PDB file of C-alpha atoms in Angstrom:
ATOM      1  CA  UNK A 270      -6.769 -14.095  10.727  1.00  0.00           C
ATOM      2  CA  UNK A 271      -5.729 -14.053   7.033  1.00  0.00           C
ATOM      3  CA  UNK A 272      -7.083 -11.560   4.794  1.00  0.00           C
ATOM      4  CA  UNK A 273      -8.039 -11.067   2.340  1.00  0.00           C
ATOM      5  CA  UNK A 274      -9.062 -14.824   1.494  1.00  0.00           C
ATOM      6  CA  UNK A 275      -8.487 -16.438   5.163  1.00  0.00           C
ATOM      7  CA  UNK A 276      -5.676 -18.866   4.424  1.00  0.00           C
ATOM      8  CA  UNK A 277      -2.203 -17.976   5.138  1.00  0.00           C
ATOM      9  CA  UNK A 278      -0.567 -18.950   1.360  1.00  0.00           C
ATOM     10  CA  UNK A 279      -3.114 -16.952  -0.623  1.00  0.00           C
ATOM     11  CA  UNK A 280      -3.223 -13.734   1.586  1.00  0.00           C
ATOM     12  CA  UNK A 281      -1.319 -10.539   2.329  1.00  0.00           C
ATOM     13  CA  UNK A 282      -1.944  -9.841   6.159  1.00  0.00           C
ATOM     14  CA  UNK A 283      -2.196 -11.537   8.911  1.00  0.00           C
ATOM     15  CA  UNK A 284      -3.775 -10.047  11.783  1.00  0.00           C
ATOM     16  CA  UNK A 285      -2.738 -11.833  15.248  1.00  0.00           C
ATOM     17  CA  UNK A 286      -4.219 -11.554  18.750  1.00  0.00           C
ATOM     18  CA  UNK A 287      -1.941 -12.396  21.623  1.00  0.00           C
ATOM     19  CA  UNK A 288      -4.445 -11.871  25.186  1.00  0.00           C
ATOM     20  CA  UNK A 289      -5.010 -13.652  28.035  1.00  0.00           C
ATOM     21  CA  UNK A 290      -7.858 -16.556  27.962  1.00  0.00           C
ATOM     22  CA  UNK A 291      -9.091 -15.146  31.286  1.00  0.00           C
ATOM     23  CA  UNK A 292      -9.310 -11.898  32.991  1.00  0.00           C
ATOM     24  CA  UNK A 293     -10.652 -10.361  36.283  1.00  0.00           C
ATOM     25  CA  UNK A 294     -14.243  -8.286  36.336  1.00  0.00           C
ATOM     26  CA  UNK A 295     -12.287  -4.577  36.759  1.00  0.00           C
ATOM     27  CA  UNK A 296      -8.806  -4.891  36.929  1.00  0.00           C
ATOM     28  CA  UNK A 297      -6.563  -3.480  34.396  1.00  0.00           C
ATOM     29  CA  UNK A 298      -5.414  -6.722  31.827  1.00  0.00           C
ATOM     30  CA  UNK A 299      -3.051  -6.221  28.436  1.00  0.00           C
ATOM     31  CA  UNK A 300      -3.314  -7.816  24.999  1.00  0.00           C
ATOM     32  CA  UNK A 301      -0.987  -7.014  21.708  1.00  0.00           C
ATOM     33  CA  UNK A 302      -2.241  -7.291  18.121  1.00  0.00           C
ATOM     34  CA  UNK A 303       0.207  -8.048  15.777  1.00  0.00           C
ATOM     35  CA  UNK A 304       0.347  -7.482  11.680  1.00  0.00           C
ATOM     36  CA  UNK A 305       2.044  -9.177   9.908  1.00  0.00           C
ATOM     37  CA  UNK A 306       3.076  -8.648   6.264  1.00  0.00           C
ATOM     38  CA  UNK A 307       2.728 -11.718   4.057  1.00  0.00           C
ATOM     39  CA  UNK A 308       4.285 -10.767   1.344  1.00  0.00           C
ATOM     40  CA  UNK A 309       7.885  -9.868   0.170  1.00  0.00           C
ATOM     41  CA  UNK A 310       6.010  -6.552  -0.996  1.00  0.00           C
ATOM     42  CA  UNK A 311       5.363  -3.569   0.947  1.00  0.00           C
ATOM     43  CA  UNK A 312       1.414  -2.972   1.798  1.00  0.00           C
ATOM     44  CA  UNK A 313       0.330   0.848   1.962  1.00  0.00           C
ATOM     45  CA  UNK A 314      -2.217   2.301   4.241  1.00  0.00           C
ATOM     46  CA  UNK A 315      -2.324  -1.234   6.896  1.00  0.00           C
ATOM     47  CA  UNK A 316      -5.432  -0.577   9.570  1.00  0.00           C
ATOM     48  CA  UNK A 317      -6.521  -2.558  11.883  1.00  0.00           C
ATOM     49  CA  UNK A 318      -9.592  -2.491  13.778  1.00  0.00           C
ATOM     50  CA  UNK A 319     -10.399  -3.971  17.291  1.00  0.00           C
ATOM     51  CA  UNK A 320     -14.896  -3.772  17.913  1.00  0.00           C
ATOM     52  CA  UNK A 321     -14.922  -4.264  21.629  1.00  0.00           C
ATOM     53  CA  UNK A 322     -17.776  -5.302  23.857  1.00  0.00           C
ATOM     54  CA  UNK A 323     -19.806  -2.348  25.718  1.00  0.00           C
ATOM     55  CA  UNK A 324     -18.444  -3.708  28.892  1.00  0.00           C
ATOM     56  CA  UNK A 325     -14.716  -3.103  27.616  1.00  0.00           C
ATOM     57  CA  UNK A 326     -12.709  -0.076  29.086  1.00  0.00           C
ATOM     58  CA  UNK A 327      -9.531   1.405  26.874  1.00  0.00           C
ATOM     59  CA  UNK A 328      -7.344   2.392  29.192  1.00  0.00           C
ATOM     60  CA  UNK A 329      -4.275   3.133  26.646  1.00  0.00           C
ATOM     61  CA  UNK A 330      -2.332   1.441  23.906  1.00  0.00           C
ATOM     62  CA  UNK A 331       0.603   1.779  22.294  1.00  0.00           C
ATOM     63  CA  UNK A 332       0.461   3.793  19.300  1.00  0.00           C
ATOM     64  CA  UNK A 333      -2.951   5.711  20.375  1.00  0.00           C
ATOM     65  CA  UNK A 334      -5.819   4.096  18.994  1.00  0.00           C
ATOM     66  CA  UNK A 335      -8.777   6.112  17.198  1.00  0.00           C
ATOM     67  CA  UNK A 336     -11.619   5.824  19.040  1.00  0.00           C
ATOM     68  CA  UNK A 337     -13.921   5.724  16.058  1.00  0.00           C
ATOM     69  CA  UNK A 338     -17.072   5.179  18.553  1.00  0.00           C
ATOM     70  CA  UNK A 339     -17.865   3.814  21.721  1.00  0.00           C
ATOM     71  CA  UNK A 340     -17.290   0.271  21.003  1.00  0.00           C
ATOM     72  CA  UNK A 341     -15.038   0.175  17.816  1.00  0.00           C
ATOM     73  CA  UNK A 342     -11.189   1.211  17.936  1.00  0.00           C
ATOM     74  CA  UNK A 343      -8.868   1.957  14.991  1.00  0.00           C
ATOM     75  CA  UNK A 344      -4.969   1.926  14.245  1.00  0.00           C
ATOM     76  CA  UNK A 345      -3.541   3.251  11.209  1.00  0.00           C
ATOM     77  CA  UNK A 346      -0.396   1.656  10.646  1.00  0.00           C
ATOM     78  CA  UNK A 347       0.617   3.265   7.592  1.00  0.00           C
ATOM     79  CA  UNK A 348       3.272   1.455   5.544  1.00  0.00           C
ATOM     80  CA  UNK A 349       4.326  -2.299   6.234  1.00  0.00           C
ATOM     81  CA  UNK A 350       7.644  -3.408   4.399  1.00  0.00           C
ATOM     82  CA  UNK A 351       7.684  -7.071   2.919  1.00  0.00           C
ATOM     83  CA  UNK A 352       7.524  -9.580   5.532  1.00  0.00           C
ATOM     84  CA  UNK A 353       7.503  -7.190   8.190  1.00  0.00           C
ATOM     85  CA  UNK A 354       5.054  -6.963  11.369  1.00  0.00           C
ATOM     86  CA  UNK A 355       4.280  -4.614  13.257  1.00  0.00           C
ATOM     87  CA  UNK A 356       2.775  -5.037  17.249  1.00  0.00           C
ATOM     88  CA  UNK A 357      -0.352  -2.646  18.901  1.00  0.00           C
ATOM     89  CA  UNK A 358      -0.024  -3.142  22.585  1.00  0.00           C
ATOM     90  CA  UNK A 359      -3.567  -2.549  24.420  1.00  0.00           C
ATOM     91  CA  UNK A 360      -4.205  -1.997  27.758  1.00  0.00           C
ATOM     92  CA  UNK A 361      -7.934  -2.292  29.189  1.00  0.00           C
ATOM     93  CA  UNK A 362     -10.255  -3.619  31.430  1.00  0.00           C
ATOM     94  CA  UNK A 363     -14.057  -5.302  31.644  1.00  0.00           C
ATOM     95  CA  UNK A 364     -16.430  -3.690  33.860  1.00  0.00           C
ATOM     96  CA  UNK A 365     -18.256  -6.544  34.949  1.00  0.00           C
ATOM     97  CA  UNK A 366     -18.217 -10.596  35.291  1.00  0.00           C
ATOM     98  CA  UNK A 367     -19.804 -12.727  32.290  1.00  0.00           C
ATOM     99  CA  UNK A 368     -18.337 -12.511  28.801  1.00  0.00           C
ATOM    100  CA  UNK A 369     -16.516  -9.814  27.299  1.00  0.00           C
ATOM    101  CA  UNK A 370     -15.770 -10.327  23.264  1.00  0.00           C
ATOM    102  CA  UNK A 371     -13.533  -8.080  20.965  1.00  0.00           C
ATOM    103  CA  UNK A 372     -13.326  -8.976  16.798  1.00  0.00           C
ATOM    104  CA  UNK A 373     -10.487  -7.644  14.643  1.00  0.00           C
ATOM    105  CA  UNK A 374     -10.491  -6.594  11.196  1.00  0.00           C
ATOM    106  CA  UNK A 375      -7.543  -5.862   9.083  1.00  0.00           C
ATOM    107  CA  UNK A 376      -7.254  -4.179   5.962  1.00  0.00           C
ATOM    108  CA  UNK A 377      -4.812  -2.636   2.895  1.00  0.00           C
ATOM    109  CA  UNK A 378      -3.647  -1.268  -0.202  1.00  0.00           C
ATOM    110  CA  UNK A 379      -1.155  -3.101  -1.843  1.00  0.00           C
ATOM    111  CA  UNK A 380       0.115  -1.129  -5.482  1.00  0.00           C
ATOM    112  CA  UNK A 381       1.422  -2.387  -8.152  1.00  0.00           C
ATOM    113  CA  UNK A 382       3.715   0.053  -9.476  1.00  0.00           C
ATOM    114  CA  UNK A 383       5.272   0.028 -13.127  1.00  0.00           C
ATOM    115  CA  UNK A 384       7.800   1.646 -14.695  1.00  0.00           C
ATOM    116  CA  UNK A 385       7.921   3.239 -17.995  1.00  0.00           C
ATOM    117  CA  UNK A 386      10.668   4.591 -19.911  1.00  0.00           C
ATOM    118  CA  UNK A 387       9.748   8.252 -21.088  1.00  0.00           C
ATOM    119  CA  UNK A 388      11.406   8.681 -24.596  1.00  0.00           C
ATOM    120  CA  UNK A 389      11.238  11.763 -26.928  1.00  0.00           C
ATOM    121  CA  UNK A 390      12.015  11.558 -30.302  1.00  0.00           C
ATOM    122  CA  UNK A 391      12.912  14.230 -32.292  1.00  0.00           C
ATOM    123  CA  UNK A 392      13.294  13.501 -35.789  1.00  0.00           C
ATOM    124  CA  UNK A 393      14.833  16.475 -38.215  1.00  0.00           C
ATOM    125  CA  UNK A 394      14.274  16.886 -42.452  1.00  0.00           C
ATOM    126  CA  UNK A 395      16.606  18.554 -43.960  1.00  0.00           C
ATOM    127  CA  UNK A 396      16.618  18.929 -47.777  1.00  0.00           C
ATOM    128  CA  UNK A 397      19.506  20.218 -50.352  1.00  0.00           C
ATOM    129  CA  UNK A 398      20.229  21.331 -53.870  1.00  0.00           C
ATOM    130  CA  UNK A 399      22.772  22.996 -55.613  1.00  0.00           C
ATOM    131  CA  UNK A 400      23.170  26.558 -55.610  1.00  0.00           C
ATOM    132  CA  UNK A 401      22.840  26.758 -59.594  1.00  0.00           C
ATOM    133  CA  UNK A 402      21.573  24.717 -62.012  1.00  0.00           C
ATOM    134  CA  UNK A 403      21.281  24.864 -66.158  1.00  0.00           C
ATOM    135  CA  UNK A 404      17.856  24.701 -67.845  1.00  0.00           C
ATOM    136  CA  UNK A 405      15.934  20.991 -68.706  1.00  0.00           C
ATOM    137  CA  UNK A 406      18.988  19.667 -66.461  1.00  0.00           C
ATOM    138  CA  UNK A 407      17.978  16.948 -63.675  1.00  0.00           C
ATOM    139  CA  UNK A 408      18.046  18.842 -60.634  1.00  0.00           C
ATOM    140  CA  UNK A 409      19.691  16.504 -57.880  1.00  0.00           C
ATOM    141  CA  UNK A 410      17.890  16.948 -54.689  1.00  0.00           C
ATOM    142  CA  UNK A 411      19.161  15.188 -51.297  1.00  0.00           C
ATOM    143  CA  UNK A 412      17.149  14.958 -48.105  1.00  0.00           C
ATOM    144  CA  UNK A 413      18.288  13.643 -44.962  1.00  0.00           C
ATOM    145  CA  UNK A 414      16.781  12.628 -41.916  1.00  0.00           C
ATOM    146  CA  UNK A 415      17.831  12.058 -38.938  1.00  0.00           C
ATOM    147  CA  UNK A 416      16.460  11.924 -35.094  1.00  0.00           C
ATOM    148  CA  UNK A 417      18.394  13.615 -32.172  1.00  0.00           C
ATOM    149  CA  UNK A 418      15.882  12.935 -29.723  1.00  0.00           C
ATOM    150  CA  UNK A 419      16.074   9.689 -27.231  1.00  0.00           C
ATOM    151  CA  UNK A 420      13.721   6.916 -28.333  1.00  0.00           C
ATOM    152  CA  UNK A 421      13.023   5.232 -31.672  1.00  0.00           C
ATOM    153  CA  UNK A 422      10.662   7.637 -33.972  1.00  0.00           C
ATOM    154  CA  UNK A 423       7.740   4.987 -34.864  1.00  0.00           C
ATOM    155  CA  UNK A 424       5.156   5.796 -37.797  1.00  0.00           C
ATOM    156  CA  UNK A 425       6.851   8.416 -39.121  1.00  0.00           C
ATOM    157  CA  UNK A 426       6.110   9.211 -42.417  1.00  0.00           C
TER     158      UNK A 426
END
């Protein structure tokens, strides 16, 4: 299974099911579910979900599943690095003869994280004149400015 649009090239996860095709009425049988990370990108908060028949028995697996109720089981597998997988071994059995039929369900967060340069500019006025001047004389004034912050000072006025 591919999610999230069900073909391999356009999707993230891939959720496999390795079990056997046939299995005895009450005798212990094992099955692995596999993730598997698409993507050269790492996906955050991977769960998978296994909704098994009333007739099916957990008898472990490998990490603990949540037993969210009496038919539907749940592993959190946290983190997935880029093109990584990761395998759920389960270990159960069916009560009784006739058909027994589990469904998985996968899903994610995948972030898209951006960087941003954090600048603070700090711009400084300083104005001058001379100490003394005559009357009706042109009084020479100087200002400078400068900026001893980080980052260019945009706008200012």
């Amino acid at each position: 299974m591919y999610i999230p649009t069900g073909v391999r090239s356009t999707s993230a996860l891939m959720i496999e099911r390795m079990a056997p095709t046939e299995v005895v009425a009450g005798q212990p049988f094992s099955y692995d579910i596999k993730a598997t990370n698409l993507t050269p990108n790492k996906l955050n908060d991977v769960v998978v979900q296994d909704l098994c028949s009333s007739n099916f028995k957990l008898i472990g697996s490998n990490p603990d599943a949540e037993r969210v109720s009496d038919t539907l089981l749940r592993w959190k597998l946290g983190e997935l690095d880029g093109n990584a997988s990761r395998t759920v071994h389960v270990n159960g059995q069916v009560s009784d003869a006739g058909k027994a039929q589990n469904c998985l369900s996968g899903s994610y967060d995948q972030a898209s994280c951006m960087a941003f340069n954090v600048v603070k500019p700090d711009l400084l006025l300083k104005a001058s004149a001379p100490a003394e001047v005559i009357r009706c004389d042109a009084i020479p004034l100087t200002y400078s400015l400068s900026n001893s912050g980080t980052g260019v000072a945009r706008n200012a006025t």
